[in-house]
Tab-separated table of C-alpha atoms in Angstrom:
chain	number	residue	atom	x	y	z
A	16	LYS	CA	65.211	87.319	136.525
A	17	GLN	CA	65.833	90.446	138.760
A	18	GLU	CA	65.547	89.608	142.495
A	19	VAL	CA	66.500	91.144	145.834
A	20	THR	CA	67.476	89.213	148.768
A	21	GLN	CA	67.736	90.370	152.405
A	22	ILE	CA	69.707	88.539	155.042
A	23	PRO	CA	68.860	88.127	157.848
A	24	ALA	CA	65.170	88.111	157.921
A	25	ALA	CA	65.037	88.881	161.565
A	26	LEU	CA	67.902	90.319	163.941
A	27	SER	CA	67.800	91.054	167.747
A	28	VAL	CA	70.442	93.074	169.080
A	29	PRO	CA	71.106	94.874	172.581
A	30	GLU	CA	70.920	98.550	172.667
A	31	GLY	CA	74.047	100.381	171.830
A	32	GLU	CA	75.367	97.792	169.507
A	33	ASN	CA	76.320	98.697	165.904
A	34	LEU	CA	74.851	96.477	163.232
A	35	VAL	CA	74.794	95.775	159.552
A	36	LEU	CA	71.673	94.960	157.506
A	37	ASN	CA	72.595	93.129	154.071
A	38	CYS	CA	70.890	93.331	150.775
A	39	SER	CA	72.010	91.584	147.515
A	40	PHE	CA	70.556	91.906	144.000
A	41	THR	CA	71.064	89.622	140.911
A	42	ASP	CA	71.234	92.189	138.342
A	43	SER	CA	73.986	94.669	138.803
A	44	ALA	CA	72.583	97.405	136.254
A	45	ILE	CA	70.644	99.104	138.793
A	46	TYR	CA	69.387	102.718	138.457
A	47	ASN	CA	69.395	103.425	142.096
A	48	LEU	CA	68.854	101.610	145.414
A	49	GLN	CA	66.629	102.740	148.117
A	50	TRP	CA	66.499	101.625	151.898
A	51	PHE	CA	63.192	101.962	153.800
A	52	ARG	CA	61.981	101.658	157.153
A	53	GLN	CA	58.466	100.258	158.204
A	54	ASP	CA	56.810	100.266	161.500
A	55	PRO	CA	54.125	97.816	162.023
A	56	GLY	CA	50.894	98.968	160.564
A	57	LYS	CA	52.403	101.840	159.057
A	58	GLY	CA	53.693	103.000	155.605
A	59	LEU	CA	57.095	103.010	154.275
A	60	THR	CA	59.623	105.868	155.187
A	61	SER	CA	62.715	106.592	152.783
A	62	LEU	CA	65.971	106.412	154.814
A	63	LEU	CA	68.547	106.586	151.966
A	64	LEU	CA	68.742	106.666	148.333
A	65	ILE	CA	71.967	105.556	146.657
A	66	GLN	CA	72.318	106.489	142.713
A	67	SER	CA	74.108	103.918	140.750
A	68	SER	CA	77.106	106.351	140.360
A	69	GLN	CA	77.579	106.509	144.298
A	70	ARG	CA	79.196	104.230	146.560
A	71	GLU	CA	77.574	105.461	150.038
A	72	GLN	CA	75.135	107.580	151.570
A	73	THR	CA	74.851	108.866	155.202
A	74	SER	CA	72.196	110.113	157.459
A	75	GLY	CA	72.671	110.662	161.129
A	76	ARG	CA	73.603	107.254	162.399
A	77	LEU	CA	72.784	105.394	159.150
A	78	ASN	CA	75.231	104.705	156.535
A	79	ALA	CA	74.318	102.775	153.223
A	80	SER	CA	77.040	101.324	151.042
A	81	LEU	CA	76.676	100.124	147.520
A	82	ASP	CA	79.004	97.725	145.569
A	83	LYS	CA	77.447	97.267	142.050
A	84	SER	CA	79.988	94.884	140.820
A	85	SER	CA	79.265	92.315	143.668
A	86	GLY	CA	75.516	93.165	143.753
A	87	ARG	CA	75.445	94.101	147.253
A	88	SER	CA	74.455	97.018	149.621
A	89	THR	CA	74.632	97.194	153.299
A	90	LEU	CA	72.891	99.367	155.700
A	91	TYR	CA	74.872	100.234	158.677
A	92	ILE	CA	73.293	101.423	161.976
A	93	ALA	CA	75.528	102.819	164.657
A	94	ALA	CA	74.786	102.830	168.360
A	95	SER	CA	71.497	101.207	167.924
A	96	GLN	CA	68.502	102.291	170.077
A	97	PRO	CA	64.980	100.770	171.030
A	98	GLY	CA	63.346	103.291	168.587
A	99	ASP	CA	65.243	101.648	165.566
A	100	SER	CA	63.281	98.554	166.003
A	101	ALA	CA	61.238	98.139	162.838
A	102	THR	CA	61.223	96.573	159.386
A	103	TYR	CA	64.044	97.592	157.047
A	104	LEU	CA	63.467	97.098	153.367
A	105	CYS	CA	65.928	97.424	150.580
A	106	ALA	CA	64.514	98.080	147.057
A	107	VAL	CA	66.364	98.489	143.596
A	108	LEU	CA	65.007	100.464	140.602
A	109	TYR	CA	66.441	99.416	137.249
A	110	ASN	CA	64.811	102.027	135.017
A	111	GLN	CA	63.864	105.637	135.523
A	112	GLY	CA	60.106	105.729	136.451
A	113	GLY	CA	60.051	102.004	136.652
A	114	LYS	CA	58.981	99.688	139.598
A	115	LEU	CA	61.037	98.984	142.627
A	116	ILE	CA	61.957	95.429	143.272
A	117	PHE	CA	61.750	95.004	146.983
A	118	GLY	CA	63.653	92.478	149.439
A	119	GLN	CA	61.571	90.539	152.009
A	120	GLY	CA	63.020	92.711	154.783
A	121	THR	CA	64.880	92.578	157.788
A	122	GLU	CA	62.783	92.687	161.075
A	123	LEU	CA	65.068	94.552	163.640
A	124	SER	CA	64.500	94.300	167.340
A	125	VAL	CA	66.743	96.396	169.492
A	126	LYS	CA	66.453	95.392	173.236
A	127	PRO	CA	66.664	97.905	176.124
B	28	ASN	CA	53.536	119.952	152.233
B	29	ALA	CA	51.611	116.642	152.971
B	30	GLY	CA	53.675	114.147	150.594
B	31	VAL	CA	51.437	111.354	149.668
B	32	THR	CA	48.145	110.826	151.048
B	33	GLN	CA	45.520	107.810	150.821
B	34	THR	CA	41.863	107.565	151.654
B	35	PRO	CA	40.407	105.811	153.339
B	36	LYS	CA	42.649	104.346	156.019
B	37	PHE	CA	40.512	101.436	156.604
B	38	ARG	CA	37.480	99.661	154.740
B	39	VAL	CA	35.542	96.525	155.029
B	40	LEU	CA	33.685	95.245	152.039
B	41	LYS	CA	31.543	92.337	151.264
B	42	THR	CA	32.405	89.817	148.160
B	43	GLY	CA	31.177	91.625	145.006
B	44	GLN	CA	31.023	95.199	146.118
B	45	SER	CA	33.126	97.905	144.464
B	46	MET	CA	35.146	100.684	145.702
B	47	THR	CA	37.745	103.255	144.987
B	48	LEU	CA	40.903	104.165	146.737
B	49	LEU	CA	42.361	107.495	146.313
B	50	CYS	CA	46.052	108.610	146.278
B	51	ALA	CA	47.012	112.304	146.207
B	52	GLN	CA	50.465	113.859	146.033
B	53	ASP	CA	51.428	117.329	146.330
B	54	MET	CA	55.155	117.072	145.230
B	55	ASN	CA	54.562	117.491	141.418
B	56	HIS	CA	55.759	114.092	140.830
B	57	GLU	CA	55.223	112.473	137.176
B	58	TYR	CA	55.300	108.801	138.317
B	59	MET	CA	52.818	107.268	140.650
B	60	TYR	CA	52.322	103.406	141.899
B	61	TRP	CA	50.012	101.249	143.696
B	62	TYR	CA	51.268	98.250	145.573
B	63	ARG	CA	49.834	95.797	147.903
B	64	GLN	CA	51.458	94.186	150.752
B	65	ASP	CA	50.685	90.621	151.951
B	66	PRO	CA	52.326	88.752	154.786
B	67	GLY	CA	55.245	86.394	153.108
B	68	MET	CA	54.693	88.017	149.560
B	69	GLY	CA	56.216	91.288	150.281
B	70	LEU	CA	55.334	94.239	148.066
B	71	ARG	CA	53.833	93.838	144.883
B	72	LEU	CA	53.095	96.422	142.195
B	73	ILE	CA	49.557	96.312	140.842
B	74	HIS	CA	49.501	99.278	138.368
B	75	TYR	CA	51.671	102.431	137.775
B	76	SER	CA	51.411	105.671	135.838
B	77	VAL	CA	54.209	107.470	134.333
B	78	GLY	CA	52.211	110.716	133.637
B	79	GLU	CA	48.941	112.399	133.587
B	80	GLY	CA	46.568	110.356	131.437
B	81	THR	CA	48.730	107.302	131.220
B	82	THR	CA	48.594	103.858	133.046
B	83	ALA	CA	50.274	100.495	132.858
B	84	LYS	CA	50.004	97.112	134.510
B	85	GLY	CA	52.330	95.902	137.127
B	86	GLU	CA	52.741	92.303	138.546
B	87	VAL	CA	49.329	91.614	139.827
B	88	PRO	CA	46.609	93.979	137.878
B	89	ASP	CA	43.860	91.386	137.717
B	90	GLY	CA	40.721	92.448	139.476
B	91	TYR	CA	42.012	96.089	139.521
B	92	ASN	CA	41.495	99.333	137.475
B	93	VAL	CA	43.210	102.624	137.666
B	94	SER	CA	42.993	106.121	136.405
B	95	ARG	CA	45.187	109.142	136.228
B	96	LEU	CA	42.989	112.172	135.101
B	97	LYS	CA	44.872	114.463	137.173
B	98	LYS	CA	48.809	114.644	137.675
B	99	GLN	CA	48.440	114.771	141.530
B	100	ASN	CA	45.969	112.001	141.792
B	101	PHE	CA	46.112	108.169	141.112
B	102	LEU	CA	42.648	106.246	141.833
B	103	LEU	CA	42.651	102.312	142.289
B	104	GLY	CA	39.301	100.799	141.621
B	105	LEU	CA	38.040	97.209	142.837
B	106	GLU	CA	34.958	96.585	140.302
B	107	SER	CA	33.817	93.310	142.238
B	108	ALA	CA	35.809	92.650	145.463
B	109	ALA	CA	37.074	89.255	146.276
B	110	PRO	CA	38.448	87.877	149.769
B	111	SER	CA	41.883	87.553	147.829
B	112	GLN	CA	42.072	91.302	147.626
B	113	THR	CA	42.275	91.615	151.541
B	114	SER	CA	45.431	93.374	151.898
B	115	VAL	CA	47.243	96.668	152.775
B	116	TYR	CA	47.326	98.893	149.757
B	117	PHE	CA	50.141	101.618	149.330
B	118	CYS	CA	50.358	104.218	147.149
B	119	ALA	CA	53.856	105.934	146.099
B	120	SER	CA	55.129	108.660	143.778
B	121	THR	CA	58.362	109.639	142.560
B	122	GLY	CA	59.936	112.646	140.620
B	123	GLN	CA	61.841	112.440	137.361
B	124	ILE	CA	65.254	113.835	138.823
B	125	LEU	CA	66.047	111.657	141.752
B	126	ASN	CA	63.383	108.920	141.339
B	127	GLU	CA	63.217	108.520	144.995
B	128	GLN	CA	59.935	106.898	145.835
B	129	PHE	CA	57.695	108.377	148.695
B	130	PHE	CA	54.927	106.228	150.199
B	131	GLY	CA	51.534	106.930	151.522
B	132	PRO	CA	50.373	105.671	154.982
B	133	GLY	CA	48.373	102.679	153.369
B	134	THR	CA	44.585	101.525	153.224
B	135	ARG	CA	43.969	98.289	155.005
B	136	LEU	CA	41.168	96.582	153.093
B	137	THR	CA	39.286	93.594	154.436
B	138	VAL	CA	36.912	91.897	151.789
B	139	LEU	CA	34.498	89.348	153.611
């Protein structure tokens, strides 16, 4: 069964800290992997998309890596800010045009 | 470029009533999706469409119907609403090249 797991479920850090969010998937034959951010009561905002042939993607203070052989992806956030507080979701696509399989998310709180 | 829009944003129904949720995208995307998000259950796919005039069932299709008469629109219908359909509904779309999914802001539905 294709499953996506995110650890930890919740994380609280002081402002300025660098942090890593983890995502693991059971089937390594992915098409791509996407990281989203969701603020309370809002929709999902796409942060980074990594194609299966790529190892990492960067956008500003965010860096996502992909290791298909181990079934893992990490989202690195540098110099965290209170505005980064949100739930971060990892999702895997196995087929073009197919459904995304989501993890349960990591709820991040960055304290001033 | 509005991206993915959803109407309405909020709705309260009584058991047995019907309604239609509208999703529209202006990115010329082929693929469109309807998800529901519930606490502790994550995001679950209801129905999806791989092109104009096509629809397919997702994980939790019972009690819902969909139509994709125009490429830019994807409608989700509830024929006879039940309290178990109280949820937040998200629409998403993706193009054929990158397969990056973009989400709408959501519709919060309460069925009494």
